[in-house]
PDB file of C-alpha atoms in Angstrom:
ATOM      1  CA  MET A  62     234.129 141.627 -40.690  1.00 37.00           C
ATOM      2  CA  GLY A  63     231.017 143.941 -39.773  1.00 37.00           C
ATOM      3  CA  GLU A  64     227.759 144.167 -41.239  1.00 38.00           C
ATOM      4  CA  ASP A  65     227.411 144.132 -45.155  1.00 40.00           C
ATOM      5  CA  ASN A  66     226.218 147.721 -46.375  1.00 38.00           C
ATOM      6  CA  ASN A  67     225.562 146.160 -49.803  1.00 45.00           C
ATOM      7  CA  ILE A  68     222.525 143.947 -49.015  1.00 44.00           C
ATOM      8  CA  PRO A  69     219.529 145.653 -48.849  1.00 45.00           C
ATOM      9  CA  GLU A  70     216.852 144.906 -45.912  1.00 49.00           C
ATOM     10  CA  ASN A  71     214.623 144.123 -48.179  1.00 56.00           C
ATOM     11  CA  ASN A  72     215.510 141.013 -50.170  1.00 76.00           C
ATOM     12  CA  THR A  73     212.487 138.859 -48.133  1.00 83.00           C
ATOM     13  CA  LYS A  74     212.023 136.505 -50.991  1.00 85.00           C
ATOM     14  CA  ILE A  75     215.997 135.721 -51.614  1.00 87.00           C
ATOM     15  CA  GLU A  76     216.534 135.039 -48.331  1.00 89.00           C
ATOM     16  CA  SER A  77     213.358 133.124 -47.461  1.00 90.00           C
ATOM     17  CA  GLU A  78     214.329 130.651 -51.065  1.00 88.00           C
ATOM     18  CA  LEU A  79     217.927 130.712 -49.516  1.00 89.00           C
ATOM     19  CA  PHE A  80     216.606 128.923 -46.877  1.00 92.00           C
ATOM     20  CA  ALA A  81     214.126 126.776 -47.953  1.00 90.00           C
ATOM     21  CA  LEU A  82     217.029 125.293 -50.071  1.00 87.00           C
ATOM     22  CA  VAL A  83     219.130 124.591 -47.118  1.00 89.00           C
ATOM     23  CA  LYS A  84     216.312 123.781 -44.618  1.00 90.00           C
ATOM     24  CA  SER A  85     215.285 121.324 -47.175  1.00 88.00           C
ATOM     25  CA  ILE A  86     218.430 119.327 -48.465  1.00 87.00           C
ATOM     26  CA  THR A  87     218.944 119.725 -44.632  1.00 90.00           C
ATOM     27  CA  ASN A  88     216.180 117.217 -43.874  1.00 90.00           C
ATOM     28  CA  LEU A  89     216.904 114.960 -47.246  1.00 88.00           C
ATOM     29  CA  ASN A  90     220.145 113.929 -46.159  1.00 90.00           C
ATOM     30  CA  LYS A  91     218.992 113.288 -42.560  1.00 91.00           C
ATOM     31  CA  LYS A  92     216.162 110.536 -44.036  1.00 89.00           C
ATOM     32  CA  TYR A  93     218.639 109.570 -46.680  1.00 89.00           C
ATOM     33  CA  GLN A  94     221.007 108.976 -44.061  1.00 91.00           C
ATOM     34  CA  LYS A  95     218.179 107.268 -42.180  1.00 89.00           C
ATOM     35  CA  GLY A  96     217.110 104.990 -45.028  1.00 89.00           C
ATOM     36  CA  ILE A  97     213.970 106.964 -45.975  1.00 87.00           C
ATOM     37  CA  VAL A  98     214.370 107.719 -48.759  1.00 83.00           C
ATOM     38  CA  ASN A  99     216.702 105.971 -51.974  1.00 87.00           C
ATOM     39  CA  ASP A 100     219.769 107.165 -53.174  1.00 85.00           C
ATOM     40  CA  ASN A 101     218.254 107.803 -56.739  1.00 82.00           C
ATOM     41  CA  PHE A 102     215.652 109.852 -55.163  1.00 85.00           C
ATOM     42  CA  PHE A 103     218.268 111.594 -52.882  1.00 84.00           C
ATOM     43  CA  ARG A 104     220.885 111.943 -56.525  1.00 81.00           C
ATOM     44  CA  LYS A 105     217.704 114.067 -58.305  1.00 79.00           C
ATOM     45  CA  ALA A 106     216.743 116.067 -55.252  1.00 80.00           C
ATOM     46  CA  LEU A 107     220.060 117.516 -54.868  1.00 79.00           C
ATOM     47  CA  LYS A 108     220.472 118.118 -58.378  1.00 75.00           C
ATOM     48  CA  ASN A 109     217.539 120.013 -58.175  1.00 75.00           C
ATOM     49  CA  THR A 110     218.690 122.298 -55.655  1.00 76.00           C
ATOM     50  CA  MET A 111     221.862 123.056 -57.545  1.00 72.00           C
ATOM     51  CA  ASN A 112     220.686 123.787 -60.244  1.00 70.00           C
ATOM     52  CA  ASN A 113     218.431 126.714 -57.792  1.00 77.00           C
ATOM     53  CA  LEU A 114     221.191 127.886 -55.828  1.00 77.00           C
ATOM     54  CA  VAL A 115     223.266 128.511 -59.889  1.00 71.00           C
ATOM     55  CA  LYS A 116     219.962 130.961 -60.448  1.00 74.00           C
ATOM     56  CA  LEU A 117     220.056 132.354 -57.032  1.00 79.00           C
ATOM     57  CA  HIS A 118     224.344 133.012 -57.235  1.00 74.00           C
ATOM     58  CA  MET A 119     223.095 134.947 -60.490  1.00 71.00           C
ATOM     59  CA  ILE A 120     220.555 136.702 -59.655  1.00 79.00           C
ATOM     60  CA  LEU A 121     222.493 137.900 -56.252  1.00 79.00           C
ATOM     61  CA  LYS A 122     225.209 138.824 -58.224  1.00 72.00           C
ATOM     62  CA  GLU A 123     223.320 141.130 -60.739  1.00 75.00           C
ATOM     63  CA  LYS A 124     222.055 142.878 -57.361  1.00 81.00           C
ATOM     64  CA  ASN A 125     225.804 143.170 -56.464  1.00 81.00           C
ATOM     65  CA  ILE A 126     225.054 140.787 -53.144  1.00 82.00           C
ATOM     66  CA  GLN A 127     227.431 138.760 -51.780  1.00 77.00           C
ATOM     67  CA  MET A 128     226.415 135.050 -51.033  1.00 80.00           C
ATOM     68  CA  THR A 129     229.051 135.045 -47.605  1.00 81.00           C
ATOM     69  CA  GLY A 130     227.319 138.476 -46.285  1.00 83.00           C
ATOM     70  CA  LEU A 131     223.819 137.477 -46.994  1.00 87.00           C
ATOM     71  CA  LEU A 132     224.491 134.064 -45.232  1.00 87.00           C
ATOM     72  CA  GLN A 133     225.979 135.801 -42.264  1.00 88.00           C
ATOM     73  CA  LYS A 134     222.848 137.800 -41.659  1.00 89.00           C
ATOM     74  CA  MET A 135     221.100 134.711 -41.732  1.00 91.00           C
ATOM     75  CA  ASN A 136     222.710 133.006 -39.654  1.00 92.00           C
ATOM     76  CA  LEU A 137     222.687 129.850 -42.331  1.00 90.00           C
ATOM     77  CA  SER A 138     226.748 130.105 -42.737  1.00 87.00           C
ATOM     78  CA  GLN A 139     226.950 126.937 -41.211  1.00 89.00           C
ATOM     79  CA  GLU A 140     224.475 125.098 -42.815  1.00 90.00           C
ATOM     80  CA  TYR A 141     224.835 126.026 -46.050  1.00 86.00           C
ATOM     81  CA  ASN A 142     228.377 125.099 -45.958  1.00 83.00           C
ATOM     82  CA  SER A 143     227.073 121.601 -45.042  1.00 85.00           C
ATOM     83  CA  ILE A 144     224.993 121.142 -48.123  1.00 82.00           C
ATOM     84  CA  ILE A 145     227.720 122.421 -50.414  1.00 77.00           C
ATOM     85  CA  GLU A 146     229.831 119.726 -48.698  1.00 78.00           C
ATOM     86  CA  ILE A 147     227.082 116.776 -49.532  1.00 80.00           C
ATOM     87  CA  ILE A 148     226.714 118.133 -53.082  1.00 72.00           C
ATOM     88  CA  ASN A 149     230.001 118.273 -53.688  1.00 65.00           C
ATOM     89  CA  HIS A 150     230.576 114.724 -52.279  1.00 71.00           C
ATOM     90  CA  MET A 151     227.811 112.859 -54.092  1.00 69.00           C
ATOM     91  CA  SER A 152     229.022 114.369 -57.434  1.00 58.00           C
ATOM     92  CA  SER A 153     232.189 113.001 -57.203  1.00 54.00           C
ATOM     93  CA  LEU A 154     230.839 109.761 -56.649  1.00 58.00           C
ATOM     94  CA  SER A 155     229.405 110.157 -60.078  1.00 51.00           C
ATOM     95  CA  VAL A 156     232.664 110.816 -61.239  1.00 42.00           C
ATOM     96  CA  THR A 157     233.826 107.830 -63.617  1.00 40.00           C
ATOM     97  CA  ASP A 158     237.797 107.189 -64.075  1.00 38.00           C
ATOM     98  CA  ASN A 159     237.416 107.639 -67.392  1.00 38.00           C
ATOM     99  CA  THR A 160     236.136 111.170 -66.947  1.00 42.00           C
ATOM    100  CA  ASP A 161     238.433 113.740 -67.605  1.00 46.00           C
ATOM    101  CA  GLU A 162     239.789 115.119 -64.312  1.00 41.00           C
ATOM    102  CA  ILE A 163     237.611 119.022 -65.270  1.00 42.00           C
ATOM    103  CA  LYS A 164     233.965 116.768 -64.927  1.00 44.00           C
ATOM    104  CA  ASN A 165     235.897 117.358 -60.724  1.00 46.00           C
ATOM    105  CA  ARG A 166     234.745 120.880 -60.934  1.00 51.00           C
ATOM    106  CA  THR A 167     232.763 121.364 -57.578  1.00 54.00           C
ATOM    107  CA  PHE A 168     229.389 123.668 -56.944  1.00 56.00           C
ATOM    108  CA  LEU A 169     231.357 126.522 -55.927  1.00 55.00           C
ATOM    109  CA  GLU A 170     232.569 126.597 -59.704  1.00 62.00           C
ATOM    110  CA  LEU A 171     229.963 127.079 -61.488  1.00 64.00           C
ATOM    111  CA  PRO A 172     228.154 130.090 -61.153  1.00 65.00           C
ATOM    112  CA  GLY A 173     231.803 131.113 -62.789  1.00 69.00           C
ATOM    113  CA  ILE A 174     231.413 128.504 -65.458  1.00 76.00           C
ATOM    114  CA  THR A 175     227.465 130.011 -66.197  1.00 78.00           C
ATOM    115  CA  SER A 176     228.846 133.582 -66.511  1.00 75.00           C
ATOM    116  CA  GLU A 177     232.094 132.387 -69.321  1.00 81.00           C
ATOM    117  CA  ILE A 178     229.319 130.281 -71.087  1.00 87.00           C
ATOM    118  CA  THR A 179     227.855 132.714 -71.900  1.00 85.00           C
ATOM    119  CA  SER A 180     230.188 135.035 -72.364  1.00 83.00           C
ATOM    120  CA  SER A 181     231.679 132.512 -75.288  1.00 87.00           C
ATOM    121  CA  PHE A 182     227.774 132.185 -76.867  1.00 90.00           C
ATOM    122  CA  ILE A 183     227.550 136.028 -77.110  1.00 86.00           C
ATOM    123  CA  THR A 184     231.585 136.332 -78.379  1.00 85.00           C
ATOM    124  CA  LEU A 185     231.322 133.825 -80.305  1.00 87.00           C
ATOM    125  CA  MET A 186     227.333 135.258 -82.359  1.00 86.00           C
ATOM    126  CA  ASP A 187     229.076 139.007 -82.186  1.00 81.00           C
ATOM    127  CA  ALA A 188     232.091 137.372 -84.551  1.00 82.00           C
ATOM    128  CA  LEU A 189     230.259 135.640 -86.933  1.00 81.00           C
ATOM    129  CA  THR A 190     227.756 138.538 -87.344  1.00 77.00           C
ATOM    130  CA  LEU A 191     230.604 140.839 -87.516  1.00 73.00           C
ATOM    131  CA  ASP A 192     231.494 138.468 -90.601  1.00 62.00           C
ATOM    132  CA  GLY A 193     234.133 136.714 -88.264  1.00 52.00           C
ATOM    133  CA  LEU A 194     233.472 133.858 -90.802  1.00 54.00           C
ATOM    134  CA  ARG A 195     236.253 134.890 -92.568  1.00 63.00           C
ATOM    135  CA  LYS A 196     238.518 134.669 -89.954  1.00 76.00           C
ATOM    136  CA  LYS A 197     238.136 130.890 -89.880  1.00 80.00           C
ATOM    137  CA  ASP A 198     241.548 130.697 -86.859  1.00 83.00           C
ATOM    138  CA  LEU A 199     239.208 133.606 -84.724  1.00 84.00           C
ATOM    139  CA  ILE A 200     236.029 130.983 -85.445  1.00 86.00           C
ATOM    140  CA  LEU A 201     237.619 127.456 -84.105  1.00 89.00           C
ATOM    141  CA  ARG A 202     238.961 128.932 -81.417  1.00 89.00           C
ATOM    142  CA  LEU A 203     235.677 130.639 -80.290  1.00 90.00           C
ATOM    143  CA  PHE A 204     233.415 127.245 -80.430  1.00 94.00           C
ATOM    144  CA  GLU A 205     236.685 125.289 -78.873  1.00 93.00           C
ATOM    145  CA  GLU A 206     236.408 127.847 -75.694  1.00 91.00           C
ATOM    146  CA  LEU A 207     232.267 127.691 -76.337  1.00 93.00           C
ATOM    147  CA  ASN A 208     232.640 123.648 -76.022  1.00 94.00           C
ATOM    148  CA  GLN A 209     235.091 123.962 -73.686  1.00 90.00           C
ATOM    149  CA  SER A 210     232.737 126.229 -71.176  1.00 87.00           C
ATOM    150  CA  LEU A 211     229.932 123.915 -71.815  1.00 89.00           C
ATOM    151  CA  ASN A 212     231.930 120.626 -71.129  1.00 86.00           C
ATOM    152  CA  ASN A 213     233.137 121.748 -68.011  1.00 80.00           C
ATOM    153  CA  PHE A 214     229.464 122.387 -66.646  1.00 79.00           C
ATOM    154  CA  PRO A 215     227.113 118.907 -65.746  1.00 74.00           C
ATOM    155  CA  GLY A 216     223.840 117.716 -67.096  1.00 73.00           C
ATOM    156  CA  LEU A 217     224.779 119.700 -70.712  1.00 83.00           C
ATOM    157  CA  ASP A 218     226.216 116.958 -73.124  1.00 85.00           C
ATOM    158  CA  ASP A 219     223.018 117.658 -74.869  1.00 89.00           C
ATOM    159  CA  ILE A 220     224.322 121.201 -75.780  1.00 91.00           C
ATOM    160  CA  LEU A 221     227.763 120.340 -76.193  1.00 93.00           C
ATOM    161  CA  SER A 222     227.032 118.009 -78.853  1.00 94.00           C
ATOM    162  CA  GLU A 223     224.523 119.806 -80.180  1.00 95.00           C
ATOM    163  CA  SER A 224     227.574 123.377 -80.647  1.00 96.00           C
ATOM    164  CA  ARG A 225     229.888 120.655 -81.971  1.00 95.00           C
ATOM    165  CA  SER A 226     227.704 119.736 -84.687  1.00 95.00           C
ATOM    166  CA  ILE A 227     227.145 123.155 -85.925  1.00 93.00           C
ATOM    167  CA  GLN A 228     231.412 123.477 -85.503  1.00 93.00           C
ATOM    168  CA  LYS A 229     231.997 120.742 -87.774  1.00 92.00           C
ATOM    169  CA  LYS A 230     229.276 121.826 -90.121  1.00 88.00           C
ATOM    170  CA  ILE A 231     231.608 124.910 -90.581  1.00 87.00           C
ATOM    171  CA  GLN A 232     234.559 123.720 -90.126  1.00 87.00           C
ATOM    172  CA  SER A 233     233.698 121.194 -93.100  1.00 86.00           C
ATOM    173  CA  HIS A 234     231.689 124.199 -95.453  1.00 82.00           C
ATOM    174  CA  PHE A 235     233.677 126.900 -94.211  1.00 82.00           C
ATOM    175  CA  ASP A 236     234.173 128.862 -97.591  1.00 80.00           C
ATOM    176  CA  GLU A 237     230.696 128.825 -98.293  1.00 81.00           C
ATOM    177  CA  PHE A 238     229.769 130.141 -95.549  1.00 75.00           C
ATOM    178  CA  GLY A 239     231.866 132.946 -95.533  1.00 69.00           C
ATOM    179  CA  VAL A 240     229.909 134.208 -98.570  1.00 76.00           C
ATOM    180  CA  ASP A 241     226.005 132.678 -98.063  1.00 80.00           C
ATOM    181  CA  THR A 242     224.385 135.008 -95.824  1.00 80.00           C
ATOM    182  CA  THR A 243     221.622 132.297 -95.599  1.00 86.00           C
ATOM    183  CA  LEU A 244     224.478 129.552 -94.254  1.00 84.00           C
ATOM    184  CA  LYS A 245     225.277 132.279 -92.631  1.00 82.00           C
ATOM    185  CA  LYS A 246     222.184 133.475 -90.914  1.00 86.00           C
ATOM    186  CA  GLU A 247     221.375 129.727 -89.917  1.00 89.00           C
ATOM    187  CA  VAL A 248     223.998 129.302 -88.107  1.00 88.00           C
ATOM    188  CA  ILE A 249     223.117 132.398 -85.942  1.00 88.00           C
ATOM    189  CA  ASP A 250     220.301 131.462 -85.307  1.00 91.00           C
ATOM    190  CA  ASN A 251     221.209 127.767 -84.565  1.00 93.00           C
ATOM    191  CA  LEU A 252     223.556 129.081 -82.229  1.00 93.00           C
ATOM    192  CA  TYR A 253     220.677 131.574 -80.418  1.00 91.00           C
ATOM    193  CA  LEU A 254     218.267 128.795 -79.513  1.00 91.00           C
ATOM    194  CA  LEU A 255     221.120 126.880 -78.182  1.00 93.00           C
ATOM    195  CA  PHE A 256     222.136 129.788 -75.799  1.00 89.00           C
ATOM    196  CA  LYS A 257     218.069 130.528 -75.286  1.00 87.00           C
ATOM    197  CA  GLU A 258     218.256 126.028 -74.151  1.00 87.00           C
ATOM    198  CA  PHE A 259     221.249 126.550 -71.593  1.00 87.00           C
ATOM    199  CA  GLN A 260     219.703 129.901 -70.211  1.00 79.00           C
ATOM    200  CA  ASN A 261     215.598 127.515 -70.053  1.00 77.00           C
ATOM    201  CA  ARG A 262     218.084 124.482 -68.432  1.00 73.00           C
ATOM    202  CA  LEU A 263     219.213 126.454 -65.689  1.00 67.00           C
ATOM    203  CA  ASN A 264     215.633 128.898 -65.463  1.00 54.00           C
ATOM    204  CA  LEU A 265     217.535 131.733 -66.201  1.00 43.00           C
ATOM    205  CA  LYS A 266     216.340 135.221 -67.088  1.00 38.00           C
ATOM    206  CA  SER A 267     216.798 135.645 -70.691  1.00 32.00           C
TER     207      SER A 267
END
């Protein structure tokens, strides 16, 4: 494939963070396999690493850098793929028989889902700001799209629950929201706070 010209030479901080994350999980997995660390500790470490990798994916996307090219430059592709397999394997073990198949999303899909959630929040808040409350079907459909995206991302049950609560409030009192500017502002403000919480959960720069 050749060299990736989209990778600047001065991204030492990103490379250092990626290298540290990969090596950390590689070494931790060795200790886990030997029984030196327990299952609970290992899962928490994986979850933390997953969140940091999602954050790193988003930073690379902003800088227009491809992860594959960066990994090749660092000669880290094989080890990175190994930790992704570990994360996906442990995630699949956490899925219960009653969980919707949508919960089986792999780690590699999470950056895309993150973008979907961000887009859904912004679209919904824009629709409400632009007097979208006069269009009940539109607003409820946008809420459904947001909730589905939140449901696709692991660990956001509380944010999903709050979003559904706001949706039910609008659905039950739709005529009031359409004419009461105070209530309308309250809904938008609550959605914005929920959006900020989502960003903070991933340690993303707002």
